[in-house]
Structure formats: structure tokens, C-alpha cells
PDB file of C-alpha atoms in Angstrom:
ATOM      1  CA  MET Y   1    -107.439  67.167 -71.843  1.00 71.00           C
ATOM      2  CA  ILE Y   2    -105.968  70.413 -72.203  1.00 74.00           C
ATOM      3  CA  ALA Y   3    -109.276  71.925 -73.560  1.00 69.00           C
ATOM      4  CA  ALA Y   4    -111.077  70.978 -70.444  1.00 68.00           C
ATOM      5  CA  MET Y   5    -107.961  72.325 -68.311  1.00 76.00           C
ATOM      6  CA  ASN Y   6    -108.244  75.813 -70.424  1.00 76.00           C
ATOM      7  CA  ASP Y   7    -112.159  75.385 -70.075  1.00 75.00           C
ATOM      8  CA  TYR Y   8    -112.255  75.103 -66.325  1.00 77.00           C
ATOM      9  CA  LEU Y   9    -109.037  77.707 -65.977  1.00 79.00           C
ATOM     10  CA  THR Y  10    -111.601  80.048 -68.226  1.00 82.00           C
ATOM     11  CA  PHE Y  11    -114.388  79.475 -65.355  1.00 78.00           C
ATOM     12  CA  LEU Y  12    -112.244  79.791 -62.243  1.00 81.00           C
ATOM     13  CA  GLN Y  13    -112.024  83.360 -63.662  1.00 81.00           C
ATOM     14  CA  ASP Y  14    -115.404  84.106 -64.510  1.00 83.00           C
ATOM     15  CA  ARG Y  15    -116.531  82.764 -60.976  1.00 82.00           C
ATOM     16  CA  TYR Y  16    -113.326  83.224 -58.733  1.00 83.00           C
ATOM     17  CA  PRO Y  17    -115.429  85.753 -56.183  1.00 87.00           C
ATOM     18  CA  ASP Y  18    -118.118  83.640 -55.809  1.00 88.00           C
ATOM     19  CA  VAL Y  19    -115.571  81.095 -54.900  1.00 88.00           C
ATOM     20  CA  LEU Y  20    -114.094  83.085 -52.366  1.00 91.00           C
ATOM     21  CA  ARG Y  21    -116.980  84.249 -50.988  1.00 93.00           C
ATOM     22  CA  ALA Y  22    -118.046  80.914 -50.101  1.00 92.00           C
ATOM     23  CA  ALA Y  23    -115.277  79.978 -48.972  1.00 92.00           C
ATOM     24  CA  GLY Y  24    -115.315  83.314 -46.642  1.00 93.00           C
ATOM     25  CA  GLU Y  25    -118.545  82.250 -45.141  1.00 92.00           C
ATOM     26  CA  HIS Y  26    -117.570  78.971 -44.877  1.00 94.00           C
ATOM     27  CA  LEU Y  27    -114.481  80.084 -43.131  1.00 94.00           C
ATOM     28  CA  THR Y  28    -116.617  81.928 -40.688  1.00 94.00           C
ATOM     29  CA  ILE Y  29    -119.403  79.378 -39.509  1.00 94.00           C
ATOM     30  CA  SER Y  30    -116.862  76.719 -39.323  1.00 95.00           C
ATOM     31  CA  GLY Y  31    -114.377  79.093 -37.258  1.00 95.00           C
ATOM     32  CA  ILE Y  32    -117.290  80.348 -34.958  1.00 96.00           C
ATOM     33  CA  ALA Y  33    -118.049  77.527 -33.952  1.00 96.00           C
ATOM     34  CA  VAL Y  34    -114.778  75.502 -33.197  1.00 96.00           C
ATOM     35  CA  LEU Y  35    -114.360  78.412 -31.193  1.00 96.00           C
ATOM     36  CA  LEU Y  36    -117.791  78.435 -29.382  1.00 96.00           C
ATOM     37  CA  GLY Y  37    -116.693  74.379 -28.975  1.00 96.00           C
ATOM     38  CA  CYS Y  38    -113.178  75.679 -27.096  1.00 96.00           C
ATOM     39  CA  ILE Y  39    -114.589  77.684 -24.883  1.00 96.00           C
ATOM     40  CA  VAL Y  40    -117.358  75.633 -23.935  1.00 96.00           C
ATOM     41  CA  ALA Y  41    -115.181  71.967 -23.977  1.00 96.00           C
ATOM     42  CA  ILE Y  42    -111.307  72.894 -22.722  1.00 95.00           C
ATOM     43  CA  PRO Y  43    -112.870  74.507 -19.461  1.00 94.00           C
ATOM     44  CA  LEU Y  44    -115.210  71.695 -18.708  1.00 95.00           C
ATOM     45  CA  GLY Y  45    -112.940  69.184 -19.642  1.00 94.00           C
ATOM     46  CA  ALA Y  46    -110.662  70.382 -17.249  1.00 92.00           C
ATOM     47  CA  TYR Y  47    -113.386  70.702 -14.447  1.00 92.00           C
ATOM     48  CA  LEU Y  48    -113.833  67.141 -14.693  1.00 92.00           C
ATOM     49  CA  SER Y  49    -110.873  65.705 -15.061  1.00 88.00           C
ATOM     50  CA  GLY Y  50    -110.745  66.902 -10.839  1.00 82.00           C
ATOM     51  CA  ASN Y  51    -111.986  64.740  -8.335  1.00 82.00           C
ATOM     52  CA  ARG Y  52    -115.520  65.021  -9.291  1.00 85.00           C
ATOM     53  CA  PRO Y  53    -118.879  62.760  -8.843  1.00 86.00           C
ATOM     54  CA  ASN Y  54    -118.827  59.616 -11.807  1.00 89.00           C
ATOM     55  CA  TRP Y  55    -122.471  61.184 -12.531  1.00 90.00           C
ATOM     56  CA  VAL Y  56    -121.563  64.597 -13.089  1.00 92.00           C
ATOM     57  CA  ARG Y  57    -118.879  62.652 -15.996  1.00 91.00           C
ATOM     58  CA  THR Y  58    -121.550  60.618 -17.182  1.00 92.00           C
ATOM     59  CA  ALA Y  59    -123.823  62.726 -17.325  1.00 94.00           C
ATOM     60  CA  ALA Y  60    -121.209  65.686 -19.785  1.00 93.00           C
ATOM     61  CA  PHE Y  61    -120.036  63.066 -21.635  1.00 93.00           C
ATOM     62  CA  GLY Y  62    -123.082  61.465 -22.468  1.00 94.00           C
ATOM     63  CA  ALA Y  63    -124.603  64.581 -23.238  1.00 92.00           C
ATOM     64  CA  ALA Y  64    -121.850  65.180 -25.962  1.00 92.00           C
ATOM     65  CA  ASN Y  65    -122.311  62.131 -27.449  1.00 91.00           C
ATOM     66  CA  ILE Y  66    -125.746  62.372 -28.183  1.00 90.00           C
ATOM     67  CA  PHE Y  67    -124.735  65.451 -30.359  1.00 86.00           C
ATOM     68  CA  GLN Y  68    -122.210  64.006 -32.204  1.00 85.00           C
ATOM     69  CA  THR Y  69    -124.656  60.854 -33.281  1.00 86.00           C
ATOM     70  CA  VAL Y  70    -127.058  62.746 -34.268  1.00 85.00           C
ATOM     71  CA  PRO Y  71    -127.136  63.025 -38.363  1.00 83.00           C
ATOM     72  CA  SER Y  72    -126.636  66.096 -39.897  1.00 82.00           C
ATOM     73  CA  LEU Y  73    -128.983  67.065 -41.465  1.00 78.00           C
ATOM     74  CA  ALA Y  74    -131.774  65.517 -38.797  1.00 83.00           C
ATOM     75  CA  LEU Y  75    -130.120  68.177 -36.371  1.00 85.00           C
ATOM     76  CA  LEU Y  76    -130.434  70.902 -38.600  1.00 83.00           C
ATOM     77  CA  ALA Y  77    -133.825  69.698 -39.592  1.00 82.00           C
ATOM     78  CA  VAL Y  78    -134.746  69.928 -35.618  1.00 85.00           C
ATOM     79  CA  LEU Y  79    -132.849  73.698 -35.141  1.00 87.00           C
ATOM     80  CA  ILE Y  80    -134.706  75.513 -37.748  1.00 86.00           C
ATOM     81  CA  PRO Y  81    -137.920  76.138 -35.635  1.00 86.00           C
ATOM     82  CA  LEU Y  82    -136.019  77.253 -32.406  1.00 86.00           C
ATOM     83  CA  PHE Y  83    -133.558  80.242 -34.917  1.00 86.00           C
ATOM     84  CA  GLY Y  84    -135.054  79.843 -38.309  1.00 86.00           C
ATOM     85  CA  ILE Y  85    -132.528  79.870 -41.184  1.00 86.00           C
ATOM     86  CA  GLY Y  86    -129.394  81.558 -41.973  1.00 85.00           C
ATOM     87  CA  LEU Y  87    -126.117  81.231 -40.373  1.00 88.00           C
ATOM     88  CA  LYS Y  88    -127.835  80.725 -36.322  1.00 90.00           C
ATOM     89  CA  PRO Y  89    -128.656  77.094 -36.595  1.00 90.00           C
ATOM     90  CA  ALA Y  90    -125.955  75.971 -38.643  1.00 91.00           C
ATOM     91  CA  VAL Y  91    -123.332  77.216 -36.086  1.00 93.00           C
ATOM     92  CA  PHE Y  92    -125.078  76.374 -33.286  1.00 93.00           C
ATOM     93  CA  ALA Y  93    -125.276  72.761 -34.905  1.00 92.00           C
ATOM     94  CA  LEU Y  94    -121.831  72.410 -36.148  1.00 93.00           C
ATOM     95  CA  PHE Y  95    -120.879  73.972 -32.174  1.00 95.00           C
ATOM     96  CA  LEU Y  96    -122.677  70.570 -30.983  1.00 93.00           C
ATOM     97  CA  TYR Y  97    -120.552  68.800 -33.025  1.00 92.00           C
ATOM     98  CA  SER Y  98    -117.452  69.737 -32.089  1.00 94.00           C
ATOM     99  CA  LEU Y  99    -118.150  69.761 -28.129  1.00 94.00           C
ATOM    100  CA  LEU Y 100    -117.224  65.586 -27.780  1.00 93.00           C
ATOM    101  CA  PRO Y 101    -113.605  65.584 -29.350  1.00 94.00           C
ATOM    102  CA  ILE Y 102    -112.153  68.862 -27.666  1.00 96.00           C
ATOM    103  CA  LEU Y 103    -113.951  67.448 -24.257  1.00 96.00           C
ATOM    104  CA  ARG Y 104    -112.517  63.989 -24.855  1.00 95.00           C
ATOM    105  CA  ASN Y 105    -108.770  65.219 -25.308  1.00 96.00           C
ATOM    106  CA  THR Y 106    -108.970  68.026 -22.792  1.00 95.00           C
ATOM    107  CA  PHE Y 107    -110.102  65.393 -20.211  1.00 94.00           C
ATOM    108  CA  ALA Y 108    -107.591  63.181 -21.185  1.00 94.00           C
ATOM    109  CA  GLY Y 109    -104.668  65.486 -21.698  1.00 93.00           C
ATOM    110  CA  PHE Y 110    -105.022  66.367 -18.071  1.00 92.00           C
ATOM    111  CA  ARG Y 111    -105.671  63.106 -16.828  1.00 90.00           C
ATOM    112  CA  SER Y 112    -102.303  62.049 -17.920  1.00 89.00           C
ATOM    113  CA  VAL Y 113    -100.976  64.258 -15.731  1.00 86.00           C
ATOM    114  CA  ASP Y 114     -98.550  62.548 -13.316  1.00 83.00           C
ATOM    115  CA  ALA Y 115    -100.022  62.639  -9.559  1.00 81.00           C
ATOM    116  CA  GLY Y 116     -96.615  62.199  -8.533  1.00 82.00           C
ATOM    117  CA  VAL Y 117     -95.816  65.524 -10.617  1.00 82.00           C
ATOM    118  CA  LEU Y 118     -98.811  67.901  -8.827  1.00 81.00           C
ATOM    119  CA  GLU Y 119     -97.900  66.428  -5.548  1.00 82.00           C
ATOM    120  CA  ALA Y 120     -93.978  67.552  -6.064  1.00 85.00           C
ATOM    121  CA  ALA Y 121     -95.564  71.227  -7.137  1.00 81.00           C
ATOM    122  CA  ARG Y 122     -98.324  70.805  -4.144  1.00 82.00           C
ATOM    123  CA  GLY Y 123     -95.112  70.697  -1.739  1.00 82.00           C
ATOM    124  CA  MET Y 124     -93.606  73.882  -3.228  1.00 83.00           C
ATOM    125  CA  GLY Y 125     -96.531  75.702  -2.652  1.00 79.00           C
ATOM    126  CA  PHE Y 126     -98.378  76.048  -5.789  1.00 82.00           C
ATOM    127  CA  ASP Y 127    -102.125  76.301  -5.322  1.00 79.00           C
ATOM    128  CA  ALA Y 128    -104.487  74.773  -7.603  1.00 76.00           C
ATOM    129  CA  TRP Y 129    -105.218  77.859 -10.050  1.00 82.00           C
ATOM    130  CA  GLN Y 130    -101.076  77.802 -10.408  1.00 81.00           C
ATOM    131  CA  ARG Y 131    -101.050  74.101 -10.511  1.00 83.00           C
ATOM    132  CA  MET Y 132    -103.338  74.221 -13.293  1.00 84.00           C
ATOM    133  CA  TRP Y 133    -101.845  76.854 -15.354  1.00 83.00           C
ATOM    134  CA  ARG Y 134     -97.936  76.185 -14.807  1.00 84.00           C
ATOM    135  CA  ILE Y 135     -98.513  72.373 -14.677  1.00 86.00           C
ATOM    136  CA  GLN Y 136    -101.433  70.866 -16.249  1.00 87.00           C
ATOM    137  CA  LEU Y 137    -101.753  72.658 -18.898  1.00 87.00           C
ATOM    138  CA  PRO Y 138     -98.527  72.804 -20.335  1.00 88.00           C
ATOM    139  CA  LEU Y 139     -98.547  68.953 -20.765  1.00 89.00           C
ATOM    140  CA  ALA Y 140    -101.976  68.680 -22.145  1.00 91.00           C
ATOM    141  CA  PHE Y 141    -101.993  71.423 -24.414  1.00 92.00           C
ATOM    142  CA  PRO Y 142    -101.011  68.265 -26.624  1.00 91.00           C
ATOM    143  CA  TYR Y 143    -103.826  66.478 -26.515  1.00 93.00           C
ATOM    144  CA  ILE Y 144    -106.331  69.555 -26.442  1.00 95.00           C
ATOM    145  CA  MET Y 145    -105.151  70.576 -29.782  1.00 94.00           C
ATOM    146  CA  SER Y 146    -105.160  66.934 -31.413  1.00 93.00           C
ATOM    147  CA  GLY Y 147    -108.850  67.488 -30.220  1.00 94.00           C
ATOM    148  CA  ILE Y 148    -108.824  71.220 -32.138  1.00 95.00           C
ATOM    149  CA  ARG Y 149    -107.501  69.770 -35.351  1.00 94.00           C
ATOM    150  CA  ILE Y 150    -109.206  66.446 -35.519  1.00 93.00           C
ATOM    151  CA  THR Y 151    -112.460  69.170 -34.624  1.00 95.00           C
ATOM    152  CA  THR Y 152    -111.320  71.890 -37.112  1.00 95.00           C
ATOM    153  CA  VAL Y 153    -110.715  68.897 -40.037  1.00 93.00           C
ATOM    154  CA  TYR Y 154    -114.249  67.639 -39.191  1.00 92.00           C
ATOM    155  CA  VAL Y 155    -116.517  70.737 -38.630  1.00 94.00           C
ATOM    156  CA  ILE Y 156    -115.443  72.411 -42.261  1.00 94.00           C
ATOM    157  CA  SER Y 157    -116.284  69.007 -43.739  1.00 91.00           C
ATOM    158  CA  TRP Y 158    -119.425  69.576 -42.355  1.00 89.00           C
ATOM    159  CA  THR Y 159    -120.199  72.817 -42.926  1.00 91.00           C
ATOM    160  CA  THR Y 160    -120.748  71.796 -47.271  1.00 90.00           C
ATOM    161  CA  LEU Y 161    -124.383  70.798 -45.785  1.00 88.00           C
ATOM    162  CA  ALA Y 162    -124.634  74.347 -43.945  1.00 86.00           C
ATOM    163  CA  THR Y 163    -126.557  75.484 -47.703  1.00 87.00           C
ATOM    164  CA  LEU Y 164    -129.131  73.577 -47.401  1.00 84.00           C
ATOM    165  CA  ILE Y 165    -130.423  75.550 -44.784  1.00 85.00           C
ATOM    166  CA  GLY Y 166    -129.409  79.156 -46.349  1.00 83.00           C
ATOM    167  CA  ALA Y 167    -126.051  79.884 -44.477  1.00 86.00           C
ATOM    168  CA  GLY Y 168    -123.824  80.062 -47.754  1.00 85.00           C
ATOM    169  CA  GLY Y 169    -120.493  78.367 -48.020  1.00 89.00           C
ATOM    170  CA  LEU Y 170    -118.436  76.394 -50.436  1.00 90.00           C
ATOM    171  CA  GLY Y 171    -121.748  73.966 -50.250  1.00 90.00           C
ATOM    172  CA  GLN Y 172    -123.918  76.011 -52.219  1.00 90.00           C
ATOM    173  CA  LEU Y 173    -121.528  75.504 -55.024  1.00 90.00           C
ATOM    174  CA  ILE Y 174    -121.258  71.901 -54.720  1.00 91.00           C
ATOM    175  CA  PHE Y 175    -125.313  71.635 -54.784  1.00 89.00           C
ATOM    176  CA  SER Y 176    -125.420  74.206 -56.940  1.00 88.00           C
ATOM    177  CA  GLY Y 177    -123.253  72.479 -59.308  1.00 89.00           C
ATOM    178  CA  LEU Y 178    -125.665  69.134 -58.157  1.00 88.00           C
ATOM    179  CA  GLY Y 179    -128.810  70.759 -59.403  1.00 86.00           C
ATOM    180  CA  VAL Y 180    -127.776  71.988 -62.836  1.00 85.00           C
ATOM    181  CA  ASN Y 181    -125.426  69.399 -63.768  1.00 84.00           C
ATOM    182  CA  LYS Y 182    -122.178  71.508 -63.803  1.00 85.00           C
ATOM    183  CA  GLU Y 183    -119.291  69.352 -62.764  1.00 86.00           C
ATOM    184  CA  GLU Y 184    -117.059  72.833 -62.498  1.00 87.00           C
ATOM    185  CA  LEU Y 185    -118.992  73.940 -59.726  1.00 89.00           C
ATOM    186  CA  ILE Y 186    -118.946  70.289 -57.588  1.00 90.00           C
ATOM    187  CA  PHE Y 187    -115.756  69.979 -58.141  1.00 90.00           C
ATOM    188  CA  THR Y 188    -114.771  73.282 -57.304  1.00 90.00           C
ATOM    189  CA  GLY Y 189    -116.838  73.764 -54.440  1.00 91.00           C
ATOM    190  CA  ALA Y 190    -115.558  70.524 -53.402  1.00 92.00           C
ATOM    191  CA  ALA Y 191    -111.730  71.071 -53.640  1.00 92.00           C
ATOM    192  CA  ALA Y 192    -112.312  74.520 -51.977  1.00 92.00           C
ATOM    193  CA  ALA Y 193    -113.648  72.957 -48.789  1.00 93.00           C
ATOM    194  CA  ILE Y 194    -110.082  69.861 -48.848  1.00 93.00           C
ATOM    195  CA  LEU Y 195    -107.718  72.763 -49.226  1.00 94.00           C
ATOM    196  CA  LEU Y 196    -109.560  74.685 -46.050  1.00 94.00           C
ATOM    197  CA  ALA Y 197    -108.779  71.618 -44.223  1.00 94.00           C
ATOM    198  CA  LEU Y 198    -105.978  70.940 -44.957  1.00 94.00           C
ATOM    199  CA  ALA Y 199    -104.821  74.920 -44.556  1.00 94.00           C
ATOM    200  CA  ALA Y 200    -106.210  75.108 -41.105  1.00 94.00           C
ATOM    201  CA  ASP Y 201    -105.071  71.767 -39.714  1.00 93.00           C
ATOM    202  CA  LEU Y 202    -101.455  72.513 -41.093  1.00 93.00           C
ATOM    203  CA  VAL Y 203    -101.520  76.500 -39.445  1.00 93.00           C
ATOM    204  CA  LEU Y 204    -102.892  74.024 -35.986  1.00 92.00           C
ATOM    205  CA  GLY Y 205    -100.440  72.274 -36.286  1.00 90.00           C
ATOM    206  CA  ARG Y 206     -97.562  75.421 -36.753  1.00 90.00           C
ATOM    207  CA  ILE Y 207     -99.592  76.894 -33.512  1.00 88.00           C
ATOM    208  CA  GLU Y 208     -99.263  74.208 -31.500  1.00 85.00           C
ATOM    209  CA  LYS Y 209     -95.572  73.976 -32.639  1.00 85.00           C
ATOM    210  CA  ARG Y 210     -95.172  77.202 -31.437  1.00 83.00           C
ATOM    211  CA  PHE Y 211     -96.829  77.409 -28.110  1.00 78.00           C
ATOM    212  CA  ARG Y 212     -95.062  73.547 -27.570  1.00 70.00           C
ATOM    213  CA  GLY Y 213     -92.335  75.886 -27.178  1.00 61.00           C
ATOM    214  CA  GLY Y 214     -92.937  78.630 -25.216  1.00 58.00           C
ATOM    215  CA  PHE Y 215     -94.139  76.252 -22.488  1.00 58.00           C
ATOM    216  CA  ALA Y 216     -91.073  74.281 -22.713  1.00 51.00           C
ATOM    217  CA  SER Y 217     -89.328  77.242 -22.729  1.00 53.00           C
TER     218      SER Y 217
END
């Protein structure tokens, strides 16, 4: 056991630049995808929470749900003719996967705001923009952050497949280890991806608490 641990520590000492590079690529791909998902899904969820025709909501959630149910490898294969290989198709595929959880939670958060509270704010002279920023968004924020946290963990996990289309990331260590039957590579890639997901969730949780405290004050 001690000998195996020493061998693994030696492996990490020799390969840590590769591990750090792969982790950096992994974070870049995941971060861009989640950021794009937030930019699209949060405003869309807020928009859909208003008095919109049912067919508009059905179309938006239906499209997001379709993207969510397409198998990862199949979606990557479809995107290769459009974007080639590398970073672009990986980010775009993960962006599509990120839409539904953020959209659903944002919509639920805005819809959870009591109509009486909004009516009182309207009576105080708040216009639609002020009601959204000063009433609805603070109350919906925990829902939104929950969606972002769930999405981030999922996307970091799914990013391991990005290496199949040349985008890099920690999946490169996993698949290289599988190719040469090197358990150290497989374990390191998988463990690093898990640690990244846990760290991202922890950071986002801290951000949520900080902003909720700011809203409360």
C-alpha cells in the first residue's frame, strides 16, 4: 500500500504540469458554457414568468428539454460538421445542456413571488423594471443560484467527453489512461473532475450567501 502510494506521488510529481493544464482547459470549457447558459436562460426565464401565451412557454421549455435529452456523444457528433473539432463544438454542446436547469429554476423563482407583493410595489409607484430588480430578482435569486449550481456540477462532469473532439480537459487524462491501461491517469483525471465540481459548488454556495446577505440589507 505504501509502495503504491509512493509510486502515485512520484507520478503526480512528474505529470502535475499536464494535470494542471488539463484542469485549466476543463475549467475554461465548463465556465464558458455555464456563463453562456446564464446569459440566455436567466433573462428568458424571467421573460417567460410574465403573462405570456402558453405556446411560447411550451416552445421554449420544449426546445430546452430536447437539448437536454440528446445523448452527449450524439450531440457532439452532430456539431462536428458545423463547428469542426476543438473548443467551439464542446462549448456549444455544453451550453445547450446548461439551458434547461437554469431556465426552469429561474422561471420557478420568478413565479414564486407573491402577486400581492408585486401589487403592493405597483401601488408604491414601482415600474415594471423596478419591480423586477428590487422585488422579483432578490426573491428568485436562491432558485436561480440553485439552477446554476446544479448545472455547473453537471457540465463539469460532461466536459470529460470534450476530449473526444479534441477540446482537451481532464477527459484527456482519463481516455489516455484507458488507452494505455494506466490506472494513475484514469484515477487522476476522474478525481480532479470530482474535486473541480465540488470546489465550484462550494464557491457558488459562498457567492449565493454573500449576495443573499446583500439583498437582505
